[in-house]
């Protein structure tokens, strides 16, 4: 199974500052046939299901604010939130969808400093 | 609009069975692969199973293989998860989720239900 490792486990950032966190897969999730990284990022707030933010490692899903951005390729990926807002407090998960079983990272909890 | 509504959760003793349902509306259910994902209390997300749009392909996490069965009724737009031989470690909120593109088996999930809590305890 592909292991997705997220770091850090938690992060405290001041309002308006940048938050950056990482996701590493145990095998590459880059497809050589279409040159796409099969990786998504989700945001989960307490008591709610996850909400997808980013697909294909760097494509923002429709309706997601442009302060969210994804980058990376192969095995190393990053989600960044520029100018953190109070409503961004949540747990963020990465997910690989290249292999079965689909696997998620353990999550990064973002809080306000 | 797209809606996914899970039901069937509850408290069950170890070794017993439970059947979850996910009623869907607002989209062409019979053209989308569907998944179950669970989340133990205070823990992360764990993929459980998928079923292709036509029901011909099913895959399971090793942790539930041989005990859980995913199925669907395309005439009633409903997804199911039959859970047998339940264990304490199956305690979780169970979400049904839709794959984002028709007929693809593995992609990101664009719609999720609100989840149903299954508690396995004596």
PDB file of C-alpha atoms in Angstrom:
ATOM      1  CA  UNK A   1       0.000   0.000   0.000  1.00  0.00           C
ATOM      2  CA  UNK A   2       1.108   3.568  -0.628  1.00  0.00           C
ATOM      3  CA  UNK A   3       1.844   5.334   2.636  1.00  0.00           C
ATOM      4  CA  UNK A   4       1.103   9.042   2.730  1.00  0.00           C
ATOM      5  CA  UNK A   5       3.043  10.923   5.387  1.00  0.00           C
ATOM      6  CA  UNK A   6       2.032  14.455   6.297  1.00  0.00           C
ATOM      7  CA  UNK A   7       4.083  16.972   8.237  1.00  0.00           C
ATOM      8  CA  UNK A   8       3.843  18.670  10.579  1.00  0.00           C
ATOM      9  CA  UNK A   9       1.045  17.112  12.625  1.00  0.00           C
ATOM     10  CA  UNK A  10      -0.089  20.580  13.643  1.00  0.00           C
ATOM     11  CA  UNK A  11       0.723  24.147  12.787  1.00  0.00           C
ATOM     12  CA  UNK A  12      -0.131  27.471  14.446  1.00  0.00           C
ATOM     13  CA  UNK A  13      -0.067  30.503  12.173  1.00  0.00           C
ATOM     14  CA  UNK A  14      -1.012  34.127  12.750  1.00  0.00           C
ATOM     15  CA  UNK A  15      -3.951  35.571  10.866  1.00  0.00           C
ATOM     16  CA  UNK A  16      -2.794  36.950   7.538  1.00  0.00           C
ATOM     17  CA  UNK A  17       0.386  34.894   7.538  1.00  0.00           C
ATOM     18  CA  UNK A  18       1.296  31.969   5.262  1.00  0.00           C
ATOM     19  CA  UNK A  19       0.765  28.324   6.217  1.00  0.00           C
ATOM     20  CA  UNK A  20       2.668  25.591   4.422  1.00  0.00           C
ATOM     21  CA  UNK A  21       2.532  21.876   5.035  1.00  0.00           C
ATOM     22  CA  UNK A  22       3.757  18.776   3.342  1.00  0.00           C
ATOM     23  CA  UNK A  23       2.730  15.364   2.109  1.00  0.00           C
ATOM     24  CA  UNK A  24       5.111  12.613   1.049  1.00  0.00           C
ATOM     25  CA  UNK A  25       4.085   9.399  -0.692  1.00  0.00           C
ATOM     26  CA  UNK A  26       6.036   6.161  -0.356  1.00  0.00           C
ATOM     27  CA  UNK A  27       5.889   5.695  -4.134  1.00  0.00           C
ATOM     28  CA  UNK A  28       5.519   8.120  -6.978  1.00  0.00           C
ATOM     29  CA  UNK A  29       1.942   9.061  -7.851  1.00  0.00           C
ATOM     30  CA  UNK A  30       2.990  10.657 -11.128  1.00  0.00           C
ATOM     31  CA  UNK A  31       1.526   8.922 -14.141  1.00  0.00           C
ATOM     32  CA  UNK A  32       3.901   8.680 -17.065  1.00  0.00           C
ATOM     33  CA  UNK A  33       1.010   8.214 -19.469  1.00  0.00           C
ATOM     34  CA  UNK A  34      -0.596  11.605 -18.843  1.00  0.00           C
ATOM     35  CA  UNK A  35       2.056  13.387 -16.743  1.00  0.00           C
ATOM     36  CA  UNK A  36      -0.433  14.012 -13.945  1.00  0.00           C
ATOM     37  CA  UNK A  37       0.090  13.595 -10.232  1.00  0.00           C
ATOM     38  CA  UNK A  38      -2.795  11.624  -8.750  1.00  0.00           C
ATOM     39  CA  UNK A  39      -2.979  13.615  -5.540  1.00  0.00           C
ATOM     40  CA  UNK A  40      -5.722  15.646  -3.881  1.00  0.00           C
ATOM     41  CA  UNK A  41      -5.947  17.869  -0.817  1.00  0.00           C
ATOM     42  CA  UNK A  42      -8.969  18.108   1.475  1.00  0.00           C
ATOM     43  CA  UNK A  43     -10.027  20.414   4.266  1.00  0.00           C
ATOM     44  CA  UNK A  44     -12.075  19.041   7.149  1.00  0.00           C
ATOM     45  CA  UNK A  45     -13.694  21.198   9.796  1.00  0.00           C
ATOM     46  CA  UNK A  46     -15.075  19.718  13.042  1.00  0.00           C
ATOM     47  CA  UNK A  47     -18.313  17.814  12.579  1.00  0.00           C
ATOM     48  CA  UNK A  48     -18.174  18.088   8.788  1.00  0.00           C
ATOM     49  CA  UNK A  49     -17.130  15.752   5.998  1.00  0.00           C
ATOM     50  CA  UNK A  50     -13.954  16.572   4.091  1.00  0.00           C
ATOM     51  CA  UNK A  51     -14.097  19.130   1.300  1.00  0.00           C
ATOM     52  CA  UNK A  52     -11.811  18.841  -1.701  1.00  0.00           C
ATOM     53  CA  UNK A  53      -9.558  21.827  -2.336  1.00  0.00           C
ATOM     54  CA  UNK A  54      -6.970  20.678  -4.862  1.00  0.00           C
ATOM     55  CA  UNK A  55      -6.887  17.885  -7.463  1.00  0.00           C
ATOM     56  CA  UNK A  56      -4.052  16.688  -9.682  1.00  0.00           C
ATOM     57  CA  UNK A  57      -1.689  18.079  -7.018  1.00  0.00           C
ATOM     58  CA  UNK A  58      -2.030  21.684  -8.131  1.00  0.00           C
ATOM     59  CA  UNK A  59      -5.452  22.322  -9.687  1.00  0.00           C
ATOM     60  CA  UNK A  60      -7.734  24.328  -7.468  1.00  0.00           C
ATOM     61  CA  UNK A  61     -11.286  22.971  -7.444  1.00  0.00           C
ATOM     62  CA  UNK A  62     -13.998  25.374  -8.563  1.00  0.00           C
ATOM     63  CA  UNK A  63     -15.067  27.732  -5.790  1.00  0.00           C
ATOM     64  CA  UNK A  64     -11.936  27.299  -3.676  1.00  0.00           C
ATOM     65  CA  UNK A  65     -10.324  30.633  -2.750  1.00  0.00           C
ATOM     66  CA  UNK A  66      -7.100  31.391  -4.569  1.00  0.00           C
ATOM     67  CA  UNK A  67      -5.192  31.689  -1.296  1.00  0.00           C
ATOM     68  CA  UNK A  68      -5.021  27.875  -1.428  1.00  0.00           C
ATOM     69  CA  UNK A  69      -2.374  26.432  -3.730  1.00  0.00           C
ATOM     70  CA  UNK A  70      -0.827  23.023  -4.246  1.00  0.00           C
ATOM     71  CA  UNK A  71       2.539  22.113  -5.656  1.00  0.00           C
ATOM     72  CA  UNK A  72       4.938  19.228  -5.999  1.00  0.00           C
ATOM     73  CA  UNK A  73       5.411  16.142  -8.120  1.00  0.00           C
ATOM     74  CA  UNK A  74       6.278  12.482  -7.834  1.00  0.00           C
ATOM     75  CA  UNK A  75       6.487  11.819  -4.109  1.00  0.00           C
ATOM     76  CA  UNK A  76       6.664  15.265  -2.495  1.00  0.00           C
ATOM     77  CA  UNK A  77       3.786  17.690  -2.311  1.00  0.00           C
ATOM     78  CA  UNK A  78       2.928  20.925  -0.552  1.00  0.00           C
ATOM     79  CA  UNK A  79      -0.274  22.775   0.267  1.00  0.00           C
ATOM     80  CA  UNK A  80       0.050  26.469   0.978  1.00  0.00           C
ATOM     81  CA  UNK A  81      -2.439  28.924   2.373  1.00  0.00           C
ATOM     82  CA  UNK A  82      -1.401  32.508   1.800  1.00  0.00           C
ATOM     83  CA  UNK A  83      -2.859  35.033   4.230  1.00  0.00           C
ATOM     84  CA  UNK A  84      -4.524  32.610   6.664  1.00  0.00           C
ATOM     85  CA  UNK A  85      -8.125  33.434   7.532  1.00  0.00           C
ATOM     86  CA  UNK A  86     -10.021  32.405  10.667  1.00  0.00           C
ATOM     87  CA  UNK A  87     -12.255  30.119   8.587  1.00  0.00           C
ATOM     88  CA  UNK A  88      -9.192  28.137   7.450  1.00  0.00           C
ATOM     89  CA  UNK A  89      -8.843  26.521  10.875  1.00  0.00           C
ATOM     90  CA  UNK A  90      -9.252  22.838  10.035  1.00  0.00           C
ATOM     91  CA  UNK A  91      -7.444  19.579   9.472  1.00  0.00           C
ATOM     92  CA  UNK A  92      -5.960  19.132   6.015  1.00  0.00           C
ATOM     93  CA  UNK A  93      -5.491  15.738   4.396  1.00  0.00           C
ATOM     94  CA  UNK A  94      -3.704  14.607   1.283  1.00  0.00           C
ATOM     95  CA  UNK A  95      -4.991  11.624  -0.697  1.00  0.00           C
ATOM     96  CA  UNK A  96      -3.424   9.578  -3.460  1.00  0.00           C
ATOM     97  CA  UNK A  97      -5.787   8.108  -6.024  1.00  0.00           C
ATOM     98  CA  UNK A  98      -3.219   6.470  -8.289  1.00  0.00           C
ATOM     99  CA  UNK A  99      -3.281   3.088  -6.601  1.00  0.00           C
ATOM    100  CA  UNK A 100      -5.833   0.874  -4.921  1.00  0.00           C
ATOM    101  CA  UNK A 101      -6.168   1.031  -2.003  1.00  0.00           C
ATOM    102  CA  UNK A 102      -6.691   4.761  -2.025  1.00  0.00           C
ATOM    103  CA  UNK A 103      -4.775   6.169   0.920  1.00  0.00           C
ATOM    104  CA  UNK A 104      -4.849   9.357   2.941  1.00  0.00           C
ATOM    105  CA  UNK A 105      -2.220  11.109   4.958  1.00  0.00           C
ATOM    106  CA  UNK A 106      -2.639  11.425   8.692  1.00  0.00           C
ATOM    107  CA  UNK A 107      -3.595  15.086   8.474  1.00  0.00           C
ATOM    108  CA  UNK A 108      -2.178  18.458   9.506  1.00  0.00           C
ATOM    109  CA  UNK A 109      -4.167  20.513  11.990  1.00  0.00           C
ATOM    110  CA  UNK A 110      -4.005  24.247  11.349  1.00  0.00           C
ATOM    111  CA  UNK A 111      -4.725  26.640  14.196  1.00  0.00           C
ATOM    112  CA  UNK A 112      -4.491  30.368  14.779  1.00  0.00           C
ATOM    113  CA  UNK A 113      -1.476  31.577  16.721  1.00  0.00           C
TER     114      UNK A 113
ATOM    115  CA  UNK B   1     -28.284  19.550  -6.195  1.00  0.00           C
ATOM    116  CA  UNK B   2     -26.200  16.503  -5.389  1.00  0.00           C
ATOM    117  CA  UNK B   3     -27.084  14.884  -2.079  1.00  0.00           C
ATOM    118  CA  UNK B   4     -25.704  11.844  -0.302  1.00  0.00           C
ATOM    119  CA  UNK B   5     -27.449  10.740   2.890  1.00  0.00           C
ATOM    120  CA  UNK B   6     -26.129   7.866   4.963  1.00  0.00           C
ATOM    121  CA  UNK B   7     -28.206   5.858   7.404  1.00  0.00           C
ATOM    122  CA  UNK B   8     -28.060   2.621   9.349  1.00  0.00           C
ATOM    123  CA  UNK B   9     -25.419   3.413  11.909  1.00  0.00           C
ATOM    124  CA  UNK B  10     -25.782   2.663  15.591  1.00  0.00           C
ATOM    125  CA  UNK B  11     -24.400   0.692  18.494  1.00  0.00           C
ATOM    126  CA  UNK B  12     -23.714  -2.980  17.828  1.00  0.00           C
ATOM    127  CA  UNK B  13     -21.994  -5.733  19.762  1.00  0.00           C
ATOM    128  CA  UNK B  14     -18.732  -7.241  18.548  1.00  0.00           C
ATOM    129  CA  UNK B  15     -19.302 -10.054  16.093  1.00  0.00           C
ATOM    130  CA  UNK B  16     -22.694  -8.752  14.985  1.00  0.00           C
ATOM    131  CA  UNK B  17     -23.700  -7.239  11.652  1.00  0.00           C
ATOM    132  CA  UNK B  18     -24.936  -3.898  10.404  1.00  0.00           C
ATOM    133  CA  UNK B  19     -25.987  -2.598   7.001  1.00  0.00           C
ATOM    134  CA  UNK B  20     -25.343   0.991   6.011  1.00  0.00           C
ATOM    135  CA  UNK B  21     -27.211   2.769   3.245  1.00  0.00           C
ATOM    136  CA  UNK B  22     -26.377   5.888   1.263  1.00  0.00           C
ATOM    137  CA  UNK B  23     -29.340   7.407  -0.532  1.00  0.00           C
ATOM    138  CA  UNK B  24     -28.352   9.685  -3.371  1.00  0.00           C
ATOM    139  CA  UNK B  25     -30.073  12.285  -5.512  1.00  0.00           C
ATOM    140  CA  UNK B  26     -29.305  15.096  -7.903  1.00  0.00           C
ATOM    141  CA  UNK B  27     -27.034  13.198 -10.286  1.00  0.00           C
ATOM    142  CA  UNK B  28     -26.919  10.154 -12.553  1.00  0.00           C
ATOM    143  CA  UNK B  29     -26.044   7.602  -9.885  1.00  0.00           C
ATOM    144  CA  UNK B  30     -25.551   4.791 -12.397  1.00  0.00           C
ATOM    145  CA  UNK B  31     -22.613   6.545 -14.079  1.00  0.00           C
ATOM    146  CA  UNK B  32     -20.467   7.183 -10.985  1.00  0.00           C
ATOM    147  CA  UNK B  33     -18.176   4.939  -8.989  1.00  0.00           C
ATOM    148  CA  UNK B  34     -18.966   5.220  -5.292  1.00  0.00           C
ATOM    149  CA  UNK B  35     -16.785   4.730  -2.234  1.00  0.00           C
ATOM    150  CA  UNK B  36     -17.046   4.281   1.517  1.00  0.00           C
ATOM    151  CA  UNK B  37     -14.524   6.097   3.706  1.00  0.00           C
ATOM    152  CA  UNK B  38     -14.448   5.906   7.494  1.00  0.00           C
ATOM    153  CA  UNK B  39     -13.035   7.991  10.293  1.00  0.00           C
ATOM    154  CA  UNK B  40     -12.492   6.641  13.790  1.00  0.00           C
ATOM    155  CA  UNK B  41     -13.206   9.141  16.579  1.00  0.00           C
ATOM    156  CA  UNK B  42     -10.453  11.764  16.651  1.00  0.00           C
ATOM    157  CA  UNK B  43      -8.517   9.997  13.900  1.00  0.00           C
ATOM    158  CA  UNK B  44      -7.808  10.414  10.206  1.00  0.00           C
ATOM    159  CA  UNK B  45      -9.567   9.184   7.093  1.00  0.00           C
ATOM    160  CA  UNK B  46      -9.444   5.542   6.034  1.00  0.00           C
ATOM    161  CA  UNK B  47     -10.674   4.322   2.672  1.00  0.00           C
ATOM    162  CA  UNK B  48     -12.926   1.261   3.018  1.00  0.00           C
ATOM    163  CA  UNK B  49     -14.282   0.128  -0.349  1.00  0.00           C
ATOM    164  CA  UNK B  50     -15.290   1.117  -3.845  1.00  0.00           C
ATOM    165  CA  UNK B  51     -17.840  -0.129  -6.336  1.00  0.00           C
ATOM    166  CA  UNK B  52     -17.774   0.778 -10.009  1.00  0.00           C
ATOM    167  CA  UNK B  53     -20.692   2.557 -11.611  1.00  0.00           C
ATOM    168  CA  UNK B  54     -22.164  -0.677 -12.952  1.00  0.00           C
ATOM    169  CA  UNK B  55     -21.313  -2.797  -9.936  1.00  0.00           C
ATOM    170  CA  UNK B  56     -18.906  -4.988 -11.889  1.00  0.00           C
ATOM    171  CA  UNK B  57     -15.797  -4.050  -9.919  1.00  0.00           C
ATOM    172  CA  UNK B  58     -15.412  -3.949  -6.166  1.00  0.00           C
ATOM    173  CA  UNK B  59     -12.303  -3.353  -4.073  1.00  0.00           C
ATOM    174  CA  UNK B  60     -11.779  -3.409  -0.331  1.00  0.00           C
ATOM    175  CA  UNK B  61      -9.264  -2.301   2.226  1.00  0.00           C
ATOM    176  CA  UNK B  62      -7.399  -5.239   3.728  1.00  0.00           C
ATOM    177  CA  UNK B  63      -8.808  -4.316   7.137  1.00  0.00           C
ATOM    178  CA  UNK B  64     -12.366  -5.139   6.019  1.00  0.00           C
ATOM    179  CA  UNK B  65     -11.845  -7.693   3.249  1.00  0.00           C
ATOM    180  CA  UNK B  66     -13.931 -10.796   3.801  1.00  0.00           C
ATOM    181  CA  UNK B  67     -16.134  -9.075   6.387  1.00  0.00           C
ATOM    182  CA  UNK B  68     -17.649  -6.104   4.513  1.00  0.00           C
ATOM    183  CA  UNK B  69     -19.532  -6.144   1.224  1.00  0.00           C
ATOM    184  CA  UNK B  70     -20.220  -3.086  -0.893  1.00  0.00           C
ATOM    185  CA  UNK B  71     -23.189  -3.104  -3.252  1.00  0.00           C
ATOM    186  CA  UNK B  72     -25.458  -0.721  -5.082  1.00  0.00           C
ATOM    187  CA  UNK B  73     -28.990  -0.521  -6.439  1.00  0.00           C
ATOM    188  CA  UNK B  74     -28.895   1.689  -9.492  1.00  0.00           C
ATOM    189  CA  UNK B  75     -32.663   1.550  -9.876  1.00  0.00           C
ATOM    190  CA  UNK B  76     -33.044   3.171  -6.439  1.00  0.00           C
ATOM    191  CA  UNK B  77     -29.906   5.342  -6.497  1.00  0.00           C
ATOM    192  CA  UNK B  78     -28.641   3.769  -3.289  1.00  0.00           C
ATOM    193  CA  UNK B  79     -25.265   2.507  -2.121  1.00  0.00           C
ATOM    194  CA  UNK B  80     -24.858  -0.101   0.614  1.00  0.00           C
ATOM    195  CA  UNK B  81     -22.228  -1.441   2.952  1.00  0.00           C
ATOM    196  CA  UNK B  82     -22.941  -4.768   4.627  1.00  0.00           C
ATOM    197  CA  UNK B  83     -20.690  -5.102   7.651  1.00  0.00           C
ATOM    198  CA  UNK B  84     -20.334  -8.519   9.270  1.00  0.00           C
ATOM    199  CA  UNK B  85     -18.198  -9.800  12.135  1.00  0.00           C
ATOM    200  CA  UNK B  86     -17.810  -6.301  13.463  1.00  0.00           C
ATOM    201  CA  UNK B  87     -14.879  -5.464  15.709  1.00  0.00           C
ATOM    202  CA  UNK B  88     -14.216  -2.614  18.109  1.00  0.00           C
ATOM    203  CA  UNK B  89     -11.719  -1.184  15.640  1.00  0.00           C
ATOM    204  CA  UNK B  90     -14.556  -0.722  13.118  1.00  0.00           C
ATOM    205  CA  UNK B  91     -15.981   2.020  15.333  1.00  0.00           C
ATOM    206  CA  UNK B  92     -16.049   5.110  13.143  1.00  0.00           C
ATOM    207  CA  UNK B  93     -18.105   7.596  11.206  1.00  0.00           C
ATOM    208  CA  UNK B  94     -18.765   6.047   7.819  1.00  0.00           C
ATOM    209  CA  UNK B  95     -19.011   8.372   4.844  1.00  0.00           C
ATOM    210  CA  UNK B  96     -20.185   7.576   1.350  1.00  0.00           C
ATOM    211  CA  UNK B  97     -18.415   9.597  -1.309  1.00  0.00           C
ATOM    212  CA  UNK B  98     -18.733  10.129  -5.037  1.00  0.00           C
ATOM    213  CA  UNK B  99     -15.829  10.033  -7.453  1.00  0.00           C
ATOM    214  CA  UNK B 100     -15.588  13.323  -9.309  1.00  0.00           C
ATOM    215  CA  UNK B 101     -15.758  12.091 -12.903  1.00  0.00           C
ATOM    216  CA  UNK B 102     -18.196   9.662 -14.446  1.00  0.00           C
ATOM    217  CA  UNK B 103     -16.983   6.093 -14.919  1.00  0.00           C
ATOM    218  CA  UNK B 104     -13.569   6.698 -13.329  1.00  0.00           C
ATOM    219  CA  UNK B 105     -12.886   4.346 -10.441  1.00  0.00           C
ATOM    220  CA  UNK B 106     -10.214   6.289  -8.602  1.00  0.00           C
ATOM    221  CA  UNK B 107     -10.141  10.082  -8.418  1.00  0.00           C
ATOM    222  CA  UNK B 108     -10.763  12.680  -5.776  1.00  0.00           C
ATOM    223  CA  UNK B 109     -14.134  12.759  -4.067  1.00  0.00           C
ATOM    224  CA  UNK B 110     -16.252  15.769  -4.906  1.00  0.00           C
ATOM    225  CA  UNK B 111     -19.319  14.977  -2.807  1.00  0.00           C
ATOM    226  CA  UNK B 112     -19.544  13.353   0.608  1.00  0.00           C
ATOM    227  CA  UNK B 113     -22.432  12.490   2.841  1.00  0.00           C
ATOM    228  CA  UNK B 114     -22.594  13.778   6.408  1.00  0.00           C
ATOM    229  CA  UNK B 115     -21.662  10.364   7.730  1.00  0.00           C
ATOM    230  CA  UNK B 116     -23.249   7.791  10.015  1.00  0.00           C
ATOM    231  CA  UNK B 117     -21.647   6.686  13.277  1.00  0.00           C
ATOM    232  CA  UNK B 118     -21.064   3.007  13.915  1.00  0.00           C
ATOM    233  CA  UNK B 119     -20.078   2.061  17.443  1.00  0.00           C
ATOM    234  CA  UNK B 120     -19.001  -1.499  18.106  1.00  0.00           C
ATOM    235  CA  UNK B 121     -19.122  -2.163  21.813  1.00  0.00           C
ATOM    236  CA  UNK B 122     -20.340  -4.771  24.248  1.00  0.00           C
TER     237      UNK B 122
END
